[in-house]
Short mmCIF file of C-alpha atoms in Angstrom, two decimals:
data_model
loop_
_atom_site.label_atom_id
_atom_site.label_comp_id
_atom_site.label_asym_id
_atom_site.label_seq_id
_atom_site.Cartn_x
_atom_site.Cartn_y
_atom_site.Cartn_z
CA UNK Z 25 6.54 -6.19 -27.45
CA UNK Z 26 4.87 -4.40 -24.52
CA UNK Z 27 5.56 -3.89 -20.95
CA UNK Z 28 3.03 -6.43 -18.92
CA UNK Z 29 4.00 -5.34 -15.46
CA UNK Z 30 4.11 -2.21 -13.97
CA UNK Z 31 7.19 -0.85 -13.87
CA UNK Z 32 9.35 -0.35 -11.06
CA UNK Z 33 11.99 1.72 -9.93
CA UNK Z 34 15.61 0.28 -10.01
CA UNK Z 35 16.14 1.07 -6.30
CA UNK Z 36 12.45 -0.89 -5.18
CA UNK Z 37 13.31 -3.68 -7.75
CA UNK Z 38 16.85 -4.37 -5.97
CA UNK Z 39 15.32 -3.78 -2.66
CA UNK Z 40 12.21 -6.34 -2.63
CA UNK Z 41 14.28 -9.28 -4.90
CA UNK Z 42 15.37 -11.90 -3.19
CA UNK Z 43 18.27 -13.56 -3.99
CA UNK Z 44 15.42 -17.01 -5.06
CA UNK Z 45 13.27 -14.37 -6.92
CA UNK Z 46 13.28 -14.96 -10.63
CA UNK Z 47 14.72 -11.68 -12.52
CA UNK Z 48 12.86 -13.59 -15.66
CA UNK Z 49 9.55 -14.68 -16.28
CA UNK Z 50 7.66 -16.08 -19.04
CA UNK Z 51 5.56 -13.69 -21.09
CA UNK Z 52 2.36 -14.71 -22.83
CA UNK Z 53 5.18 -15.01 -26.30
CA UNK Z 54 6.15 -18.08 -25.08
CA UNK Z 55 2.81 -19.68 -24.46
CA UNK Z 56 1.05 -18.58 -27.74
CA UNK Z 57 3.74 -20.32 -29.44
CA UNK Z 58 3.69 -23.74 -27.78
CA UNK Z 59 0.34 -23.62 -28.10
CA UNK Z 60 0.15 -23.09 -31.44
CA UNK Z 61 2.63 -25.09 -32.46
CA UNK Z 62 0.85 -27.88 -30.57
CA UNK Z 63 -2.58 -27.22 -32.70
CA UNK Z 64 -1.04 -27.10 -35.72
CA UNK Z 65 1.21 -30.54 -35.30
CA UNK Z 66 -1.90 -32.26 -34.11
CA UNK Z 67 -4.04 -31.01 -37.05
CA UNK Z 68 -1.52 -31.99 -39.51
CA UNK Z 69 -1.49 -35.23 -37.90
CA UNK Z 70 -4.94 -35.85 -37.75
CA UNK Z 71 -5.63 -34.52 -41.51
CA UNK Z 72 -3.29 -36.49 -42.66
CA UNK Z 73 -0.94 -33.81 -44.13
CA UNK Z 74 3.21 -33.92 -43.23
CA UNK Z 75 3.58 -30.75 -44.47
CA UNK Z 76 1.12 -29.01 -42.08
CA UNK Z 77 2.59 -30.87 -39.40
CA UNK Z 78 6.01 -30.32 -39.92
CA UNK Z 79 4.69 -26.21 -39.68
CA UNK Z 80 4.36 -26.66 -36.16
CA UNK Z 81 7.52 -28.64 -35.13
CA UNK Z 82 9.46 -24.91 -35.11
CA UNK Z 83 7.08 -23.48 -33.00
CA UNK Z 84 7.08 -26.65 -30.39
CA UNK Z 85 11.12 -26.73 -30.67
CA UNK Z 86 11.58 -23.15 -29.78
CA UNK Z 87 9.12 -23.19 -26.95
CA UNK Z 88 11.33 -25.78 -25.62
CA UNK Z 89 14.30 -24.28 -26.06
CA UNK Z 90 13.36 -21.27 -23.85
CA UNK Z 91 12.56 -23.64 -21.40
CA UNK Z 92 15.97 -25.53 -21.17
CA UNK Z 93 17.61 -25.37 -18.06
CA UNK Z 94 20.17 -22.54 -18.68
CA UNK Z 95 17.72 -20.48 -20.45
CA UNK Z 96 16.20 -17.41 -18.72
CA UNK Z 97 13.45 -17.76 -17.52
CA UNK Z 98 13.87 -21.41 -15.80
CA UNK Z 99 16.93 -20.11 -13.55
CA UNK Z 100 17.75 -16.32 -11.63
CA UNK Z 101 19.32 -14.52 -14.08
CA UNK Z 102 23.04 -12.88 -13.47
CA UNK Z 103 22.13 -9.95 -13.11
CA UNK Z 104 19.27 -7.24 -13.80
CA UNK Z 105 19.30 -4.68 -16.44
CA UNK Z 106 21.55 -1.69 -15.17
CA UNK Z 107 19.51 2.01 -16.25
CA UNK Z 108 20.75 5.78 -15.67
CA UNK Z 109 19.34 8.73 -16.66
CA UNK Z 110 21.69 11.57 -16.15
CA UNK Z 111 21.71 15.45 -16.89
CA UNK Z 112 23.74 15.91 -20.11
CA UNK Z 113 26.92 17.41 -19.95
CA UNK Z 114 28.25 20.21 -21.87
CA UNK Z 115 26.61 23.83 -22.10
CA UNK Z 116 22.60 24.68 -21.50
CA UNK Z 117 20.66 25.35 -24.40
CA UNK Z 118 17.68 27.88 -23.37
CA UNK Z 119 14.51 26.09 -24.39
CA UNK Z 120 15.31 22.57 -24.31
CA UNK Z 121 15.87 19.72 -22.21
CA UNK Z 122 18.59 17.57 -22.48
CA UNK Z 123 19.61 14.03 -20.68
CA UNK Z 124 21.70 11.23 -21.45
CA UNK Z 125 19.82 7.10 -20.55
CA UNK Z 126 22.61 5.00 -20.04
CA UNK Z 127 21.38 1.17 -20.76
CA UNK Z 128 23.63 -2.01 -20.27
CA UNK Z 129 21.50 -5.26 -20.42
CA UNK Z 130 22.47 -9.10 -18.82
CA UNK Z 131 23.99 -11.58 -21.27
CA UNK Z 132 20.80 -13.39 -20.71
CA UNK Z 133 19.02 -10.51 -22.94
CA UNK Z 134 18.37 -10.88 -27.07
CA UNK Z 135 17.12 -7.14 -27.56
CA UNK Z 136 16.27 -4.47 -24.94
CA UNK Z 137 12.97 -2.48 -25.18
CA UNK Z 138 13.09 1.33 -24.03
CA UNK Z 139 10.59 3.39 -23.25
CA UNK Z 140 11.44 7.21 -22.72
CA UNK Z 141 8.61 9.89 -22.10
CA UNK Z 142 8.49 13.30 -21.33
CA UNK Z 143 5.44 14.87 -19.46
CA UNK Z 144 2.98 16.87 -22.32
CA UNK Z 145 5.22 14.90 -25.62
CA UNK Z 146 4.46 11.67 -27.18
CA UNK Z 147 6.16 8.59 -25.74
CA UNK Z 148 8.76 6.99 -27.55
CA UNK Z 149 9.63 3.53 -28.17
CA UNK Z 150 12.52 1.60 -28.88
CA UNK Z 151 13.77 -1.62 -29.53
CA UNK Z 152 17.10 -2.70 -30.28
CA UNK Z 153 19.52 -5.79 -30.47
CA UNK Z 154 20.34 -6.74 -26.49
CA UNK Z 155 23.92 -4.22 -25.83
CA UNK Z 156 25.31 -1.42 -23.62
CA UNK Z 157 23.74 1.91 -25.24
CA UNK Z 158 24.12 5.72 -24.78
CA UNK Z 159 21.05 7.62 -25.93
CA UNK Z 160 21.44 11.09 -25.73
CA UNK Z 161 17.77 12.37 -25.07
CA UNK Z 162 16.90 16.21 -26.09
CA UNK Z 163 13.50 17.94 -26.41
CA UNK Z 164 12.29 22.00 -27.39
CA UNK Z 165 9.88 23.47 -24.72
CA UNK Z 166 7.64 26.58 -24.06
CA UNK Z 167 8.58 26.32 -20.01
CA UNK Z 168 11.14 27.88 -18.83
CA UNK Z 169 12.65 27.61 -14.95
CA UNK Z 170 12.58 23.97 -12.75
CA UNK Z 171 10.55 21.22 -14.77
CA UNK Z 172 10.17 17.93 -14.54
CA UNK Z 173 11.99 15.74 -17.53
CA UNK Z 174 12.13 12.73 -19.29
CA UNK Z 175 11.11 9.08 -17.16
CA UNK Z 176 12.93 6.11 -19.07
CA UNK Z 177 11.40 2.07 -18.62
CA UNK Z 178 13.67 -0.39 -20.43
CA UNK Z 179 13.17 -4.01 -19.94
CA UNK Z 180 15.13 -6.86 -21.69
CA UNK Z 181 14.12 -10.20 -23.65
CA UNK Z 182 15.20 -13.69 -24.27
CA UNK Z 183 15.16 -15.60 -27.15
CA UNK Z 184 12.17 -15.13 -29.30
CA UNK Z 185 10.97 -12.57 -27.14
CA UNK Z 186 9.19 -15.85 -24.57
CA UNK Z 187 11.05 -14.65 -21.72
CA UNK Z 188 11.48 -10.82 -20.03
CA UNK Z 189 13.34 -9.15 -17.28
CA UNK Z 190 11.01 -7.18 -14.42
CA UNK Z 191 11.03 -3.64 -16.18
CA UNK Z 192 12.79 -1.19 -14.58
CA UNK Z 193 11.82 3.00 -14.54
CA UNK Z 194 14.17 5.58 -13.82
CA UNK Z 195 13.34 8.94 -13.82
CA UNK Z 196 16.10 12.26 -14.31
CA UNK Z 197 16.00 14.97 -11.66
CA UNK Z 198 14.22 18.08 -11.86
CA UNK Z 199 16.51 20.64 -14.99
CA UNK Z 200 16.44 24.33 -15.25
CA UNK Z 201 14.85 25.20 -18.33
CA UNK Z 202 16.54 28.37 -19.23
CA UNK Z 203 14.50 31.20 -21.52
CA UNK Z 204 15.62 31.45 -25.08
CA UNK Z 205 16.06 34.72 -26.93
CA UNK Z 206 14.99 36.25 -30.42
CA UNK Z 207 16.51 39.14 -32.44
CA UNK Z 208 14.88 42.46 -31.84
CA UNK Z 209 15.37 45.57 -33.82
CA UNK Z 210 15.89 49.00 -32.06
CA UNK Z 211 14.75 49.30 -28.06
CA UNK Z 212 13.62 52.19 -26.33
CA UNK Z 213 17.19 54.34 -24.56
CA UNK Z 214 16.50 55.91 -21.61
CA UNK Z 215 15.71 59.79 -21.72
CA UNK Z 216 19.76 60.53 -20.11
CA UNK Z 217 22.55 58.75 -21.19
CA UNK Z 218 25.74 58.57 -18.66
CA UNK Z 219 29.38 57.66 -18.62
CA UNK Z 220 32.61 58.59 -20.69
CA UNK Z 221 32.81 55.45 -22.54
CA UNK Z 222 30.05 53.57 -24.39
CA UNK Z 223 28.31 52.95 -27.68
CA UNK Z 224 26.49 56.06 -28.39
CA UNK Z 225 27.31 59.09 -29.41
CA UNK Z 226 26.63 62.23 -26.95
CA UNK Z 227 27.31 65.91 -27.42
CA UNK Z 228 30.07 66.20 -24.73
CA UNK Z 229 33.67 67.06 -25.60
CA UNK Z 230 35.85 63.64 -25.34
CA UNK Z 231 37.38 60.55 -26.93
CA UNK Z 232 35.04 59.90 -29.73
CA UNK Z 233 34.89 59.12 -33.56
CA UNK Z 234 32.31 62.16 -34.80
CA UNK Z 235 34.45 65.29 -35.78
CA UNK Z 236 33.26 68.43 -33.23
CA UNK Z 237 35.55 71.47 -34.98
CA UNK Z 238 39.10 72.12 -34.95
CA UNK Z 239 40.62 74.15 -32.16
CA UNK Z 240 43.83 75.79 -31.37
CA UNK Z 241 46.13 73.64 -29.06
CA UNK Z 242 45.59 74.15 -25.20
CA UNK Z 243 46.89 72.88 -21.82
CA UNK Z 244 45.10 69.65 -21.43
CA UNK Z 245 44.44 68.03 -25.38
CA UNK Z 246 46.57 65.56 -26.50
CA UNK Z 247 48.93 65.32 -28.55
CA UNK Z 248 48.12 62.53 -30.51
CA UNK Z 249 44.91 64.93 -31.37
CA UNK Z 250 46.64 67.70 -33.09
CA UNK Z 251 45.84 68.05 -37.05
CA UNK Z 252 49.10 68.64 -38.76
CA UNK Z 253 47.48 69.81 -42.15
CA UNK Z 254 45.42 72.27 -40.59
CA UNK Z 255 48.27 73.43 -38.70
CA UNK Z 256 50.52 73.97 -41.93
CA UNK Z 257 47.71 75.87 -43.37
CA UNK Z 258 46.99 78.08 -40.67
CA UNK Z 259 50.41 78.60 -39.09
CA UNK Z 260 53.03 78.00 -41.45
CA UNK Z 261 55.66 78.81 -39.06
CA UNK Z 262 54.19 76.85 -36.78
CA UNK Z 263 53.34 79.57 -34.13
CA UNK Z 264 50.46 77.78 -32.75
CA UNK Z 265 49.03 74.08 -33.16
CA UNK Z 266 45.66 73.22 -34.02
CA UNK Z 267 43.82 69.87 -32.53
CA UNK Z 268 40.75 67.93 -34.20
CA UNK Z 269 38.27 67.50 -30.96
CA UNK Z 270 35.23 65.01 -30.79
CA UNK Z 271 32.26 64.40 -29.24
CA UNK Z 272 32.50 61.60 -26.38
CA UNK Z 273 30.41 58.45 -26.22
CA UNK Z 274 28.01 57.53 -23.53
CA UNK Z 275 26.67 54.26 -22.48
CA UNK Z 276 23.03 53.34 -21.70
CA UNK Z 277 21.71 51.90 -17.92
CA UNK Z 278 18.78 48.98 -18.26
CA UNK Z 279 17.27 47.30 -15.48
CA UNK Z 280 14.60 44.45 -15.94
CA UNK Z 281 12.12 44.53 -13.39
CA UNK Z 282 10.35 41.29 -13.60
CA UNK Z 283 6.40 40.54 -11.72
CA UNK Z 284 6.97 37.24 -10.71
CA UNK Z 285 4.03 37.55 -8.10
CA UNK Z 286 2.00 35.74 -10.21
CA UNK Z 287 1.99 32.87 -12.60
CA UNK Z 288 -1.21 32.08 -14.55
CA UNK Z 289 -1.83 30.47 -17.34
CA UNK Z 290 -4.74 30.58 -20.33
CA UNK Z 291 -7.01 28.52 -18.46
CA UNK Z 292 -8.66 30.60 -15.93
CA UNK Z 293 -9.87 27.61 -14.09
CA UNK Z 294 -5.97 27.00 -13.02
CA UNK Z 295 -5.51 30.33 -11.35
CA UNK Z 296 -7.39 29.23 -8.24
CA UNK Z 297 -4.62 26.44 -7.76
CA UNK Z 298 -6.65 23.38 -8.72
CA UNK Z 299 -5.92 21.68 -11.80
CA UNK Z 300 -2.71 21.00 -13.84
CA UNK Z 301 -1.52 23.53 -16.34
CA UNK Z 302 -1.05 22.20 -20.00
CA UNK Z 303 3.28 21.87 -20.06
CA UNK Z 304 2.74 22.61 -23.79
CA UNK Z 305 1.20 26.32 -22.99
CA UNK Z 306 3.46 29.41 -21.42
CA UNK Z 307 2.70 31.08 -18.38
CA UNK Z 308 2.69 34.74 -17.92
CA UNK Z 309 5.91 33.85 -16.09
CA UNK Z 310 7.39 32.22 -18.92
CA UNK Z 311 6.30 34.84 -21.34
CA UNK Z 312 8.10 37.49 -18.92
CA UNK Z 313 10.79 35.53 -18.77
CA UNK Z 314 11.79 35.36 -23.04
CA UNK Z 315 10.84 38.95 -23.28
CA UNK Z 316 13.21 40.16 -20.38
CA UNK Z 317 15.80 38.05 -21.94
CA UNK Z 318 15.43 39.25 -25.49
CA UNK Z 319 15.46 42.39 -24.57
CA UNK Z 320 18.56 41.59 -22.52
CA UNK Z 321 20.40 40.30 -25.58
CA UNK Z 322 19.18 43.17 -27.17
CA UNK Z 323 20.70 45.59 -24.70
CA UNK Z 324 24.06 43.55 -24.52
CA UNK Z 325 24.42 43.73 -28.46
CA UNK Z 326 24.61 47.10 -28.46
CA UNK Z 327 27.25 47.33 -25.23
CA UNK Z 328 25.17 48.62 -22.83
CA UNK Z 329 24.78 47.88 -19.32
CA UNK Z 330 21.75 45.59 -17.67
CA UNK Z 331 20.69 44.72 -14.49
CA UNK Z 332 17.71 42.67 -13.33
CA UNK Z 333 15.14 43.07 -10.36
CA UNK Z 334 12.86 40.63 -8.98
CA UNK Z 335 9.28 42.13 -7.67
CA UNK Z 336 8.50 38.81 -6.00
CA UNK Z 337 11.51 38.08 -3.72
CA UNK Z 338 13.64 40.54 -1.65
CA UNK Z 339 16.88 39.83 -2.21
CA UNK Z 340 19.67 41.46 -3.85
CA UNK Z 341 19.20 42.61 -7.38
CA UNK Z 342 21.47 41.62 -10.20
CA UNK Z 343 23.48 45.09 -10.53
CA UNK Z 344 23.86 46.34 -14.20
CA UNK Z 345 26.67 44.99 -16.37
CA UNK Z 346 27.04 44.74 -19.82
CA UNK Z 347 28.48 41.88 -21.98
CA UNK Z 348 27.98 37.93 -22.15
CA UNK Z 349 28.77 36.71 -19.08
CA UNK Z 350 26.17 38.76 -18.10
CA UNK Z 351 23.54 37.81 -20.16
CA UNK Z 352 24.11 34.32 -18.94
CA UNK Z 353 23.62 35.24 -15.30
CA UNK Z 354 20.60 37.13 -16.46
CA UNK Z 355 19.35 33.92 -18.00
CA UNK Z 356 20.41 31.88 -14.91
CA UNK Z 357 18.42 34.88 -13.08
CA UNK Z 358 15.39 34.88 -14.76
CA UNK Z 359 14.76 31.16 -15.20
CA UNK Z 360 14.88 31.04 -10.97
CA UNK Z 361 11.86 33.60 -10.30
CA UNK Z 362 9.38 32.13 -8.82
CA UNK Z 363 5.96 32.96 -6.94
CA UNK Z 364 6.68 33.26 -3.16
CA UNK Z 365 3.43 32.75 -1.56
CA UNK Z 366 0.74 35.36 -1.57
CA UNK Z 367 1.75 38.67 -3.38
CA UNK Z 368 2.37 41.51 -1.01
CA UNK Z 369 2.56 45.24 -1.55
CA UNK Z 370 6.07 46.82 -1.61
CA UNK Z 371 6.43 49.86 0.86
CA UNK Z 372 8.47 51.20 -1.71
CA UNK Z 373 10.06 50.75 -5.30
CA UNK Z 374 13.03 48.66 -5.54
CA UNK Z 375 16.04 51.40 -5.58
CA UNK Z 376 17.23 51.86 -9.02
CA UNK Z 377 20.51 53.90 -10.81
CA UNK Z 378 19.75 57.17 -11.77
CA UNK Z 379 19.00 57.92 -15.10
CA UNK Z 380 17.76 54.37 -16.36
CA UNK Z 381 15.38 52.88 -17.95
CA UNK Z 382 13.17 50.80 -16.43
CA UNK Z 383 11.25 47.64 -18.35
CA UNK Z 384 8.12 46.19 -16.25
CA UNK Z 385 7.21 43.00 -17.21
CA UNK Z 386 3.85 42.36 -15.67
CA UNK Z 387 0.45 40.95 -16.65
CA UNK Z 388 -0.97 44.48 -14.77
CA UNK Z 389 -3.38 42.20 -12.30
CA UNK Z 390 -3.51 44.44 -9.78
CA UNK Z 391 -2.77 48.27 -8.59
CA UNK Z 392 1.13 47.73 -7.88
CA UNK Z 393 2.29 48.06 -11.05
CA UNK Z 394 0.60 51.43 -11.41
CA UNK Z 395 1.32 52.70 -8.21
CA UNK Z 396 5.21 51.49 -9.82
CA UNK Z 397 5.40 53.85 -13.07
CA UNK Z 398 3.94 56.74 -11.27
CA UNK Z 399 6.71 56.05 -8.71
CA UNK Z 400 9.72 55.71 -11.33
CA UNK Z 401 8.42 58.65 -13.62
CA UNK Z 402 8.31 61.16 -10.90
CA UNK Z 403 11.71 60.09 -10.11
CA UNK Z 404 13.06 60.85 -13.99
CA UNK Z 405 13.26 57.15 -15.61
CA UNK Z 406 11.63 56.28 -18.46
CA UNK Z 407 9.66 53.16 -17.54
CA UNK Z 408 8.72 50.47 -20.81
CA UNK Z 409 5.85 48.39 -19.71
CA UNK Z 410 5.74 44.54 -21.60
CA UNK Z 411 2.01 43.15 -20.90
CA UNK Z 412 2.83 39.26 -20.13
CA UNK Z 413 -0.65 38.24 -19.74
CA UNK Z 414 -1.08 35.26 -22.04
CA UNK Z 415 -4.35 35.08 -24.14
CA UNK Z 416 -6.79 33.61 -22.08
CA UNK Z 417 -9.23 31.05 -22.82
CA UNK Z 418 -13.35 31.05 -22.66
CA UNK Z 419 -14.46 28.75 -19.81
CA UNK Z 420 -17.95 27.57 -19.78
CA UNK Z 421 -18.33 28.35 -15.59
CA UNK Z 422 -20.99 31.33 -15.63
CA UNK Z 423 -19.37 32.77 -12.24
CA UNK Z 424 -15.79 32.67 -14.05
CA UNK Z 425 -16.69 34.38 -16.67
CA UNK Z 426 -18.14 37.50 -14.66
CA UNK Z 427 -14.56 37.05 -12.57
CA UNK Z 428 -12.59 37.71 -15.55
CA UNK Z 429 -14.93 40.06 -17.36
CA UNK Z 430 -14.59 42.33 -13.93
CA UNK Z 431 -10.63 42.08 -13.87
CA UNK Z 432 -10.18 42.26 -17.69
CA UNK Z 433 -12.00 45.81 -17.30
CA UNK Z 434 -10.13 46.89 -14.48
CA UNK Z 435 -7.01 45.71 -16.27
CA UNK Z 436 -8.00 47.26 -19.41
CA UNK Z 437 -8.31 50.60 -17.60
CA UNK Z 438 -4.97 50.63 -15.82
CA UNK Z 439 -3.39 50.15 -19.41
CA UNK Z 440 -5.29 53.39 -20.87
CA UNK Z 441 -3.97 55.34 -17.86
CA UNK Z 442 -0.05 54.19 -18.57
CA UNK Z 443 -0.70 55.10 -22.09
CA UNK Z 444 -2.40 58.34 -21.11
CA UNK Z 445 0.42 59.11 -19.16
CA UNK Z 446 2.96 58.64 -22.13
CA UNK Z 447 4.35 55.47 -20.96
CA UNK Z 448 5.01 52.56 -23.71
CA UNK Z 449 3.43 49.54 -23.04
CA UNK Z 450 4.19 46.52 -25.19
CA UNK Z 451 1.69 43.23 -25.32
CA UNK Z 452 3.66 40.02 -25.18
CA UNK Z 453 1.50 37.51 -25.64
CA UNK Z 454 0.60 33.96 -27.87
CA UNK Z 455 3.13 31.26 -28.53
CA UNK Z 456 4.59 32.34 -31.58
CA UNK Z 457 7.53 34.55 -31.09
CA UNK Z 458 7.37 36.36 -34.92
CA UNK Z 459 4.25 37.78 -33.79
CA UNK Z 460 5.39 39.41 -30.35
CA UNK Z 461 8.60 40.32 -31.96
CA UNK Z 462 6.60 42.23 -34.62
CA UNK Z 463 4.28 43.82 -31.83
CA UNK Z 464 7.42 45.16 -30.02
CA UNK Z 465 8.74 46.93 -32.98
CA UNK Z 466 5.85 48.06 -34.26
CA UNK Z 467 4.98 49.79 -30.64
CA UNK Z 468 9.01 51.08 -30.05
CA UNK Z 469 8.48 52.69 -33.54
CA UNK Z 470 5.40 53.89 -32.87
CA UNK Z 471 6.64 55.69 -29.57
CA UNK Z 472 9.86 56.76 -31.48
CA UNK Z 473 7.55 58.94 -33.76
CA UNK Z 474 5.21 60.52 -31.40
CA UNK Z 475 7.38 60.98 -28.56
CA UNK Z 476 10.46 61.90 -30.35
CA UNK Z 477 12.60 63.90 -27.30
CA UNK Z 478 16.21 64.79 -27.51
CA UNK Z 479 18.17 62.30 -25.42
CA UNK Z 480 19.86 64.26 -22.63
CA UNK Z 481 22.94 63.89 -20.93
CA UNK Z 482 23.92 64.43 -17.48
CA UNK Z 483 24.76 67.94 -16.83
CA UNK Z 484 23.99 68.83 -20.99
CA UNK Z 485 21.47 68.44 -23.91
CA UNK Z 486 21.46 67.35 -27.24
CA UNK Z 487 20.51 65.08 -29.67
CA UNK Z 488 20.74 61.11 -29.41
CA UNK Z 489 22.73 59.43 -32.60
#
């Protein structure tokens, strides 16, 4: 069975059918069977043979039972075949799309046909016995943010498939794609660590776990704090109390500063604008947007804080937080950066807290995100640059390939000077996530072993645990 007719959309269909308009017509089924049943009962007749002849009778007597008077197909049917494609309920998975096609043929229908597609995945057919169905409809891809999803045709049939309904198409509304995350080892801490509460350890008196000394009792320590067997050994008669004191923890400040200026793909012949971008290749923007929220995850885990900064819109940043609920508004965050028209230069760096460190994700096209880590390091942060420039593609266009031999070079020598500088920069690129996970540790190793620096607290020094 195949759809003959263009499809239409339920609202057109219901809007040009007139209340005379047949609903079902005869498909080309029908007619191969009457006429075949016709050859073969006149062949057996004219051979001579009952038995051929009786082969055809079926054929002629089903052909005219589609065509009885209450059959579809020789009167307006009830009623149309009802479709809806809805957004699925229930939480967002990062990295799929997910819909629900609700289908609830006429009682003039023997089995249903549905068609579902998605734009860059195979289409997918179905046929089934003529009822009301829910197909839940779910699919894994590389895009992240607003993206077109699935466009469902579904068209009934009579008896004997000789008669069919108008097919209908519905299409679901635009979804939000949000980025998934992968496990990542150890990330980079910035140089100072602040607060009185957090996960790591600093070298600053306070509530802690790690054992500082033991200290005769003063105005001020607890009393929860003082160390009764040390006590009865050095004061027997109790003459003076002794207290067990500990380092304090400190928590960590993160903020994501995500390039969403740009959005190119591998193709170079797309970054002009013209042409359609495969929906089964990532963008830089969609590579930005899994590492930011890996390393967001990663960040969270350990119960710091996060934040997140947008270089392509001015509006308010997403102020550093730490646990779930923000990761999911970091999610919600990233998958809604966008370009915004032509990229313009920032008068200045977005404002960030003191003491944190800073995580560019750019694909380093241009000057600004130079002119950026100069501008944060002589402030004090420690700036991570993640290179979200996807591997690009050959193209066989002589005057394209000078283009991108010129910008790769220029690109290539803004990268030296961050590294020359002693700033980390990370590549993020290709579609399979083992390999950029392995890149990342590799390089925050790396980095931990030639620039190995005491982690220093606000106010103090020491060592970072």
């Amino acid at each position: 069975m195949t759809f003959g007719t263009t499809p239409r959309d339920a609202a057109q269909v219901r809007q040009v059918r007139q209340d005379t308009d047949p609903v079902w017509r005869r498909t080309p089924t029908g007619a191969i069977g009457l006429g075949t049943g016709v050859v073969v009962l006149a062949v057996g007749l004219l051979v001579g043979r009952a038995d051929v002849a009786l082969l055809g009778v079926p054929l002629v007597l089903g052909a005219a039972w589609t065509g009885r008077p209450g059959a579809p197909g020789a009167r307006v049917a009830t009623r149309e075949t009802t479709v809806r494609l809805t957004t699925a309920d229930g939480p967002v998975v990062p990295g799929t799309l997910a819909a629900v096609l609700e289908v609830d043929p006429p009682g003039e229908a023997e089995t249903l046909q549905v068609r579902v597609a998605a734009p860059g995945h195979r289409t997918v057919d179905l046929v089934v016995a003529a009822a009301p169905r829910r197909l839940d409809l779910r699919l894994a891809t590389v895009r992240t943010g607003p993206q077109p999803t699935f466009v469902a045709d579904a068209r009934g049939y009579g008896p004997g498939g000789a008669t069919a309904e108008d097919p209908i198409r519905v299409g679901a509304p635009e979804s939000l794609v949000l980025p998934a995350t992968m496990p990542l080892g150890r990330v980079p801490l910035p140089s100072r660590l602040r607060g009185l509460t957090g996960p790591h350890v600093s070298r600053r008196l306070g509530d802690g776990g790690d054992l500082r000394d033991v200290h005769p009792f003063t105005p001020g320590d607890r009393l929860r704090r003082i160390d009764w067997r040390t006590t009865a050994r050095r004061s027997p008669d109790l003459d003076e109390l002794y207290v067990r004191r500990t380092y304090s923890t400190a928590e960590a400040t993160t903020i994501l500063v995500l390039d969403s200026r740009d959005d190119v793909g591998p193709d170079l012949r797309t970054w002009r604008g013209h042409g359609a971008r495969r929906i089964d290749e990532p963008t830089s923007l969609d590579l930005a947007r899994h590492a930011a929220a890996s390393v967001a995850k990663a960040v969270v885990d350990a119960g710091d804080r996060v934040g997140l900064e947008d270089l392509g819109r001015r509006r308010r940043p997403l102020p550093a937080a730490g646990g779930r609920r923000q990761l999911r508004r970091l999610q919600h965050g990233l998958a809604m950066t966008s370009p915004l028209g032509s990229p313009q230069r920032r008068l200045r760096p977005p404002q960030l807290p003191a003491d944190a460190i800073v995580y560019l994700f750019s694909t380093l096209l241009d000057d600004e995100s130079l002119h950026l880590v100069r501008t944060w390091r002589e402030e004090g942060h420690r700036v991570v640059v993640v290179d979200t420039l996807p591997a690009v593609r050959p193209v066989a266009e002589e005057h394209l390939r000078i283009a991108w031999r010129v910008t790769s070079m220029e690109r290539d020598d803004r990268i030296a000077q961050m590294a020359a500088e002693g700033v980390l920069v990370v590549p993020w690129t290709g579609t399979e996530r083992s390999r950029a996970r392995a890149r990342f540790e590799a390089k925050v190793r790396a980095d931990e072993r030639h620039h190995a620096a005491p982690v220093r607290l606000s106010g103090t020094t020491g060592a970072h645990r």
